[in-house]
């Protein structure tokens, strides 16, 4: 099945950002899901034991009905396809996922469309210059015309050619703008001290590779995951 994919080298930064935004729209449309992390930040959850119990229940479902089967399906090199099949099937069925689960989906769909995204971690540098630990949040990154190794431990403010893709929050933007969103618009999720900065940590990805076999399978069986180049944005299902 020969389906053309995006040629990143021929796209402008604005075009690449728009295509990554479409990936987030695909995930929102195809995988409507509830997140225990988001529920936990509701004001009512913090004061109501019922909502707290519900949050715990959702987290347990994600752990036992999405993540556990996912890794049971993976038996090492050569069994990447069952891993990603299980990922897609379970999130579609359970309709529950947190940032790490959606990040895996994002990586799969990005690579299906010729967008080679990578897993990364965010670290905090406090106002006094001290290390403030890592942010418990999964994102994907797309370095443009640079290697992912060359951007390790660099501040977001200096990474103008690194696209941050966050399917859990539903946006894609270049690192300086993404930092603004994390520190201001979405600060309630991360509890970052005022005056802090975000540092990018690129580490060895231990998740199964997205092989040619995996890509070919999903292009054939899930064509709705392929970006429609003729549409500016992908609409939610009615």
CSV table of C-alpha atoms in Angstrom, one decimal:
chain,number,residue,atom,x,y,z
A,1,UNK,CA,0.0,0.0,0.0
A,2,UNK,CA,1.9,3.0,-1.3
A,3,UNK,CA,0.7,6.1,0.5
A,4,UNK,CA,2.7,9.3,0.3
A,5,UNK,CA,3.8,10.8,3.5
A,6,UNK,CA,5.0,14.3,4.5
A,7,UNK,CA,8.4,15.5,3.5
A,8,UNK,CA,9.5,17.4,6.5
A,9,UNK,CA,12.6,18.9,4.7
A,10,UNK,CA,10.3,20.6,2.2
A,11,UNK,CA,7.9,22.1,4.7
A,12,UNK,CA,8.2,25.5,6.4
A,13,UNK,CA,8.2,25.7,10.2
A,14,UNK,CA,4.6,27.0,10.1
A,15,UNK,CA,3.5,24.1,7.9
A,16,UNK,CA,5.2,21.5,10.1
A,17,UNK,CA,3.5,23.0,13.2
A,18,UNK,CA,0.1,22.8,11.4
A,19,UNK,CA,0.7,19.2,10.5
A,20,UNK,CA,1.6,18.3,14.1
A,21,UNK,CA,-1.6,20.1,15.2
A,22,UNK,CA,-3.5,17.8,12.9
A,23,UNK,CA,-1.9,14.8,14.7
A,24,UNK,CA,-3.4,16.2,18.0
A,25,UNK,CA,-6.8,16.5,16.3
A,26,UNK,CA,-6.6,12.9,15.1
A,27,UNK,CA,-5.9,11.7,18.6
A,28,UNK,CA,-8.7,13.8,20.1
A,29,UNK,CA,-11.2,12.6,17.5
A,30,UNK,CA,-10.2,8.9,17.4
A,31,UNK,CA,-9.4,8.4,21.0
A,32,UNK,CA,-11.9,10.3,23.3
A,33,UNK,CA,-10.7,9.4,26.7
A,34,UNK,CA,-10.8,10.4,30.3
A,35,UNK,CA,-7.6,11.3,32.2
A,36,UNK,CA,-7.2,10.6,36.0
A,37,UNK,CA,-4.6,13.4,36.1
A,38,UNK,CA,-7.0,16.0,34.7
A,39,UNK,CA,-9.8,14.9,37.0
A,40,UNK,CA,-7.4,15.3,40.0
A,41,UNK,CA,-7.0,19.0,39.2
A,42,UNK,CA,-10.7,19.8,39.4
A,43,UNK,CA,-11.5,22.0,42.4
A,44,UNK,CA,-14.3,19.7,43.4
A,45,UNK,CA,-12.0,16.7,43.3
A,46,UNK,CA,-9.7,18.2,45.8
A,47,UNK,CA,-12.5,18.6,48.4
A,48,UNK,CA,-14.8,15.8,47.5
A,49,UNK,CA,-13.9,12.2,48.6
A,50,UNK,CA,-16.3,10.8,45.9
A,51,UNK,CA,-14.3,12.4,43.1
A,52,UNK,CA,-11.0,11.4,44.7
A,53,UNK,CA,-12.2,7.8,44.7
A,54,UNK,CA,-13.3,8.1,41.1
A,55,UNK,CA,-9.9,9.5,40.2
A,56,UNK,CA,-8.2,6.5,41.8
A,57,UNK,CA,-10.5,4.1,40.0
A,58,UNK,CA,-9.7,5.7,36.6
A,59,UNK,CA,-6.0,5.5,37.3
A,60,UNK,CA,-6.3,1.8,38.2
A,61,UNK,CA,-8.2,1.1,35.0
A,62,UNK,CA,-5.4,2.8,33.0
A,63,UNK,CA,-2.7,0.8,34.8
A,64,UNK,CA,-4.4,-2.6,34.6
A,65,UNK,CA,-6.5,-2.4,31.4
A,66,UNK,CA,-4.2,-0.4,29.2
A,67,UNK,CA,-0.6,-0.4,30.4
A,68,UNK,CA,-0.3,-3.9,31.7
A,69,UNK,CA,-1.7,-5.7,28.6
A,70,UNK,CA,0.5,-3.4,26.5
A,71,UNK,CA,3.7,-4.6,27.9
A,72,UNK,CA,2.5,-8.2,28.1
A,73,UNK,CA,2.0,-8.1,24.4
A,74,UNK,CA,5.6,-7.0,23.8
A,75,UNK,CA,8.1,-9.9,23.9
A,76,UNK,CA,11.2,-8.1,22.7
A,77,UNK,CA,12.5,-7.2,19.3
A,78,UNK,CA,10.2,-8.5,16.5
A,79,UNK,CA,7.0,-8.1,18.5
A,80,UNK,CA,6.6,-4.4,18.1
A,81,UNK,CA,3.3,-4.7,16.2
A,82,UNK,CA,1.4,-6.5,19.0
A,83,UNK,CA,2.5,-3.7,21.4
A,84,UNK,CA,1.1,-0.9,19.2
A,85,UNK,CA,-2.0,-2.9,18.2
A,86,UNK,CA,-2.8,-3.4,21.9
A,87,UNK,CA,-2.1,0.3,22.6
A,88,UNK,CA,-4.7,1.4,20.0
A,89,UNK,CA,-7.3,-1.3,20.8
A,90,UNK,CA,-7.2,-0.8,24.6
A,91,UNK,CA,-7.4,3.0,24.6
A,92,UNK,CA,-10.2,2.9,22.1
A,93,UNK,CA,-12.0,0.3,24.2
A,94,UNK,CA,-11.3,1.6,27.7
A,95,UNK,CA,-11.6,5.3,26.8
A,96,UNK,CA,-9.1,6.2,29.5
A,97,UNK,CA,-5.5,7.5,29.1
A,98,UNK,CA,-3.0,9.8,30.7
A,99,UNK,CA,-0.2,11.8,29.0
A,100,UNK,CA,2.2,8.8,28.7
A,101,UNK,CA,-0.4,6.7,26.9
A,102,UNK,CA,-1.3,9.5,24.5
A,103,UNK,CA,2.3,10.3,23.9
A,104,UNK,CA,2.8,6.7,22.6
A,105,UNK,CA,-0.1,7.2,20.3
A,106,UNK,CA,1.3,10.5,19.1
A,107,UNK,CA,4.6,8.9,18.3
A,108,UNK,CA,2.9,6.1,16.3
A,109,UNK,CA,0.7,8.5,14.3
A,110,UNK,CA,3.5,11.0,13.7
A,111,UNK,CA,5.8,8.4,12.3
A,112,UNK,CA,3.0,7.0,10.2
A,113,UNK,CA,2.9,10.4,8.6
A,114,UNK,CA,6.6,10.9,8.1
A,115,UNK,CA,7.0,13.1,11.3
A,116,UNK,CA,9.9,11.4,13.2
A,117,UNK,CA,8.9,12.5,16.8
A,118,UNK,CA,10.8,11.4,19.9
A,119,UNK,CA,10.0,11.0,23.5
A,120,UNK,CA,11.5,13.6,25.9
A,121,UNK,CA,11.4,14.8,29.5
A,122,UNK,CA,11.1,18.3,30.9
A,123,UNK,CA,13.3,19.4,33.8
A,124,UNK,CA,13.0,22.5,36.0
A,125,UNK,CA,15.6,25.1,36.7
A,126,UNK,CA,14.4,27.3,39.6
A,127,UNK,CA,14.8,31.1,39.8
A,128,UNK,CA,17.9,30.7,42.0
A,129,UNK,CA,19.5,28.5,39.4
A,130,UNK,CA,19.1,25.2,41.3
A,131,UNK,CA,17.8,22.1,39.7
A,132,UNK,CA,14.1,21.6,40.6
A,133,UNK,CA,13.5,18.0,39.5
A,134,UNK,CA,11.6,16.7,36.5
A,135,UNK,CA,8.0,17.5,35.4
A,136,UNK,CA,5.9,14.3,35.5
A,137,UNK,CA,4.6,14.8,32.0
A,138,UNK,CA,5.1,13.0,28.7
A,139,UNK,CA,5.7,14.9,25.5
A,140,UNK,CA,7.0,14.3,22.0
A,141,UNK,CA,9.6,16.5,20.2
A,142,UNK,CA,10.6,17.1,16.6
A,143,UNK,CA,14.0,18.7,16.2
A,144,UNK,CA,14.3,20.4,12.8
A,145,UNK,CA,17.7,20.2,11.0
A,146,UNK,CA,19.5,19.3,14.2
A,147,UNK,CA,20.1,16.0,16.1
A,148,UNK,CA,18.1,15.2,19.2
A,149,UNK,CA,21.4,14.6,21.0
A,150,UNK,CA,22.6,18.2,20.4
A,151,UNK,CA,19.6,19.7,22.2
A,152,UNK,CA,19.9,17.7,25.5
A,153,UNK,CA,19.8,19.8,28.6
A,154,UNK,CA,19.2,23.0,26.7
A,155,UNK,CA,16.6,25.5,27.9
A,156,UNK,CA,13.3,25.7,26.0
A,157,UNK,CA,13.9,29.4,25.4
A,158,UNK,CA,16.9,28.6,23.1
A,159,UNK,CA,15.3,25.8,21.2
A,160,UNK,CA,13.5,27.7,18.4
A,161,UNK,CA,13.9,24.8,16.0
A,162,UNK,CA,12.4,22.2,18.3
A,163,UNK,CA,8.7,21.5,18.0
A,164,UNK,CA,6.9,20.3,21.1
A,165,UNK,CA,3.9,18.0,20.5
A,166,UNK,CA,1.6,17.5,23.5
A,167,UNK,CA,-1.4,15.4,22.7
A,168,UNK,CA,-2.6,15.3,26.3
A,169,UNK,CA,-3.0,19.1,26.3
A,170,UNK,CA,-3.8,19.1,22.6
A,171,UNK,CA,-1.3,21.5,21.2
A,172,UNK,CA,1.9,21.6,19.1
A,173,UNK,CA,4.3,24.6,19.2
A,174,UNK,CA,7.9,25.5,19.1
A,175,UNK,CA,9.8,25.2,22.5
A,176,UNK,CA,9.8,28.9,23.5
A,177,UNK,CA,6.1,29.2,23.0
A,178,UNK,CA,5.4,25.8,24.5
A,179,UNK,CA,7.3,26.9,27.6
A,180,UNK,CA,4.9,29.9,28.0
A,181,UNK,CA,1.9,27.5,27.8
A,182,UNK,CA,3.3,25.2,30.4
A,183,UNK,CA,4.2,28.0,32.8
A,184,UNK,CA,1.1,30.1,32.4
A,185,UNK,CA,-1.9,28.5,30.6
A,186,UNK,CA,-1.4,25.0,32.0
A,187,UNK,CA,0.5,25.8,35.2
A,188,UNK,CA,-2.2,24.2,37.4
A,189,UNK,CA,-1.1,20.7,36.2
A,190,UNK,CA,2.6,21.1,36.9
A,191,UNK,CA,2.9,23.3,40.1
A,192,UNK,CA,6.0,25.0,38.8
A,193,UNK,CA,7.5,27.8,41.0
A,194,UNK,CA,7.3,31.4,39.7
A,195,UNK,CA,10.5,32.4,37.9
A,196,UNK,CA,11.4,28.8,36.9
A,197,UNK,CA,12.5,27.8,33.4
A,198,UNK,CA,12.1,24.5,31.6
A,199,UNK,CA,15.1,22.5,30.4
A,200,UNK,CA,14.8,19.7,27.8
A,201,UNK,CA,16.1,16.3,28.7
A,202,UNK,CA,16.4,13.8,25.7
A,203,UNK,CA,17.1,10.4,27.1
A,204,UNK,CA,17.3,6.9,25.6
A,205,UNK,CA,13.8,5.8,24.5
A,206,UNK,CA,13.1,2.3,25.8
A,207,UNK,CA,9.8,1.9,24.1
A,208,UNK,CA,9.4,-0.5,21.2
A,209,UNK,CA,10.6,0.8,17.8
A,210,UNK,CA,8.1,1.8,15.2
A,211,UNK,CA,9.2,-0.4,12.4
A,212,UNK,CA,8.2,-0.5,8.8
A,213,UNK,CA,6.0,-3.4,9.5
A,214,UNK,CA,4.1,-1.4,12.2
A,215,UNK,CA,3.7,1.6,9.9
A,216,UNK,CA,2.4,-0.5,7.0
A,217,UNK,CA,-0.1,-2.3,9.2
A,218,UNK,CA,-1.6,0.9,10.6
A,219,UNK,CA,-1.7,2.6,7.2
A,220,UNK,CA,-3.7,-0.3,5.9
A,221,UNK,CA,-6.0,-0.9,8.8
A,222,UNK,CA,-6.3,2.6,10.2
A,223,UNK,CA,-6.3,5.0,7.2
A,224,UNK,CA,-8.0,7.6,9.4
A,225,UNK,CA,-4.7,8.1,11.1
A,226,UNK,CA,-3.2,9.5,7.9
A,227,UNK,CA,-3.2,13.3,7.5
A,228,UNK,CA,-5.4,14.6,4.8
A,229,UNK,CA,-3.2,17.2,3.2
A,230,UNK,CA,-6.3,18.9,1.6
A,231,UNK,CA,-7.8,19.7,5.0
A,232,UNK,CA,-6.5,22.6,7.1
A,233,UNK,CA,-7.6,20.9,10.3
A,234,UNK,CA,-9.2,17.6,11.2
A,235,UNK,CA,-12.7,18.0,12.7
A,236,UNK,CA,-14.0,16.0,15.6
A,237,UNK,CA,-16.5,13.3,14.8
A,238,UNK,CA,-20.2,14.3,15.2
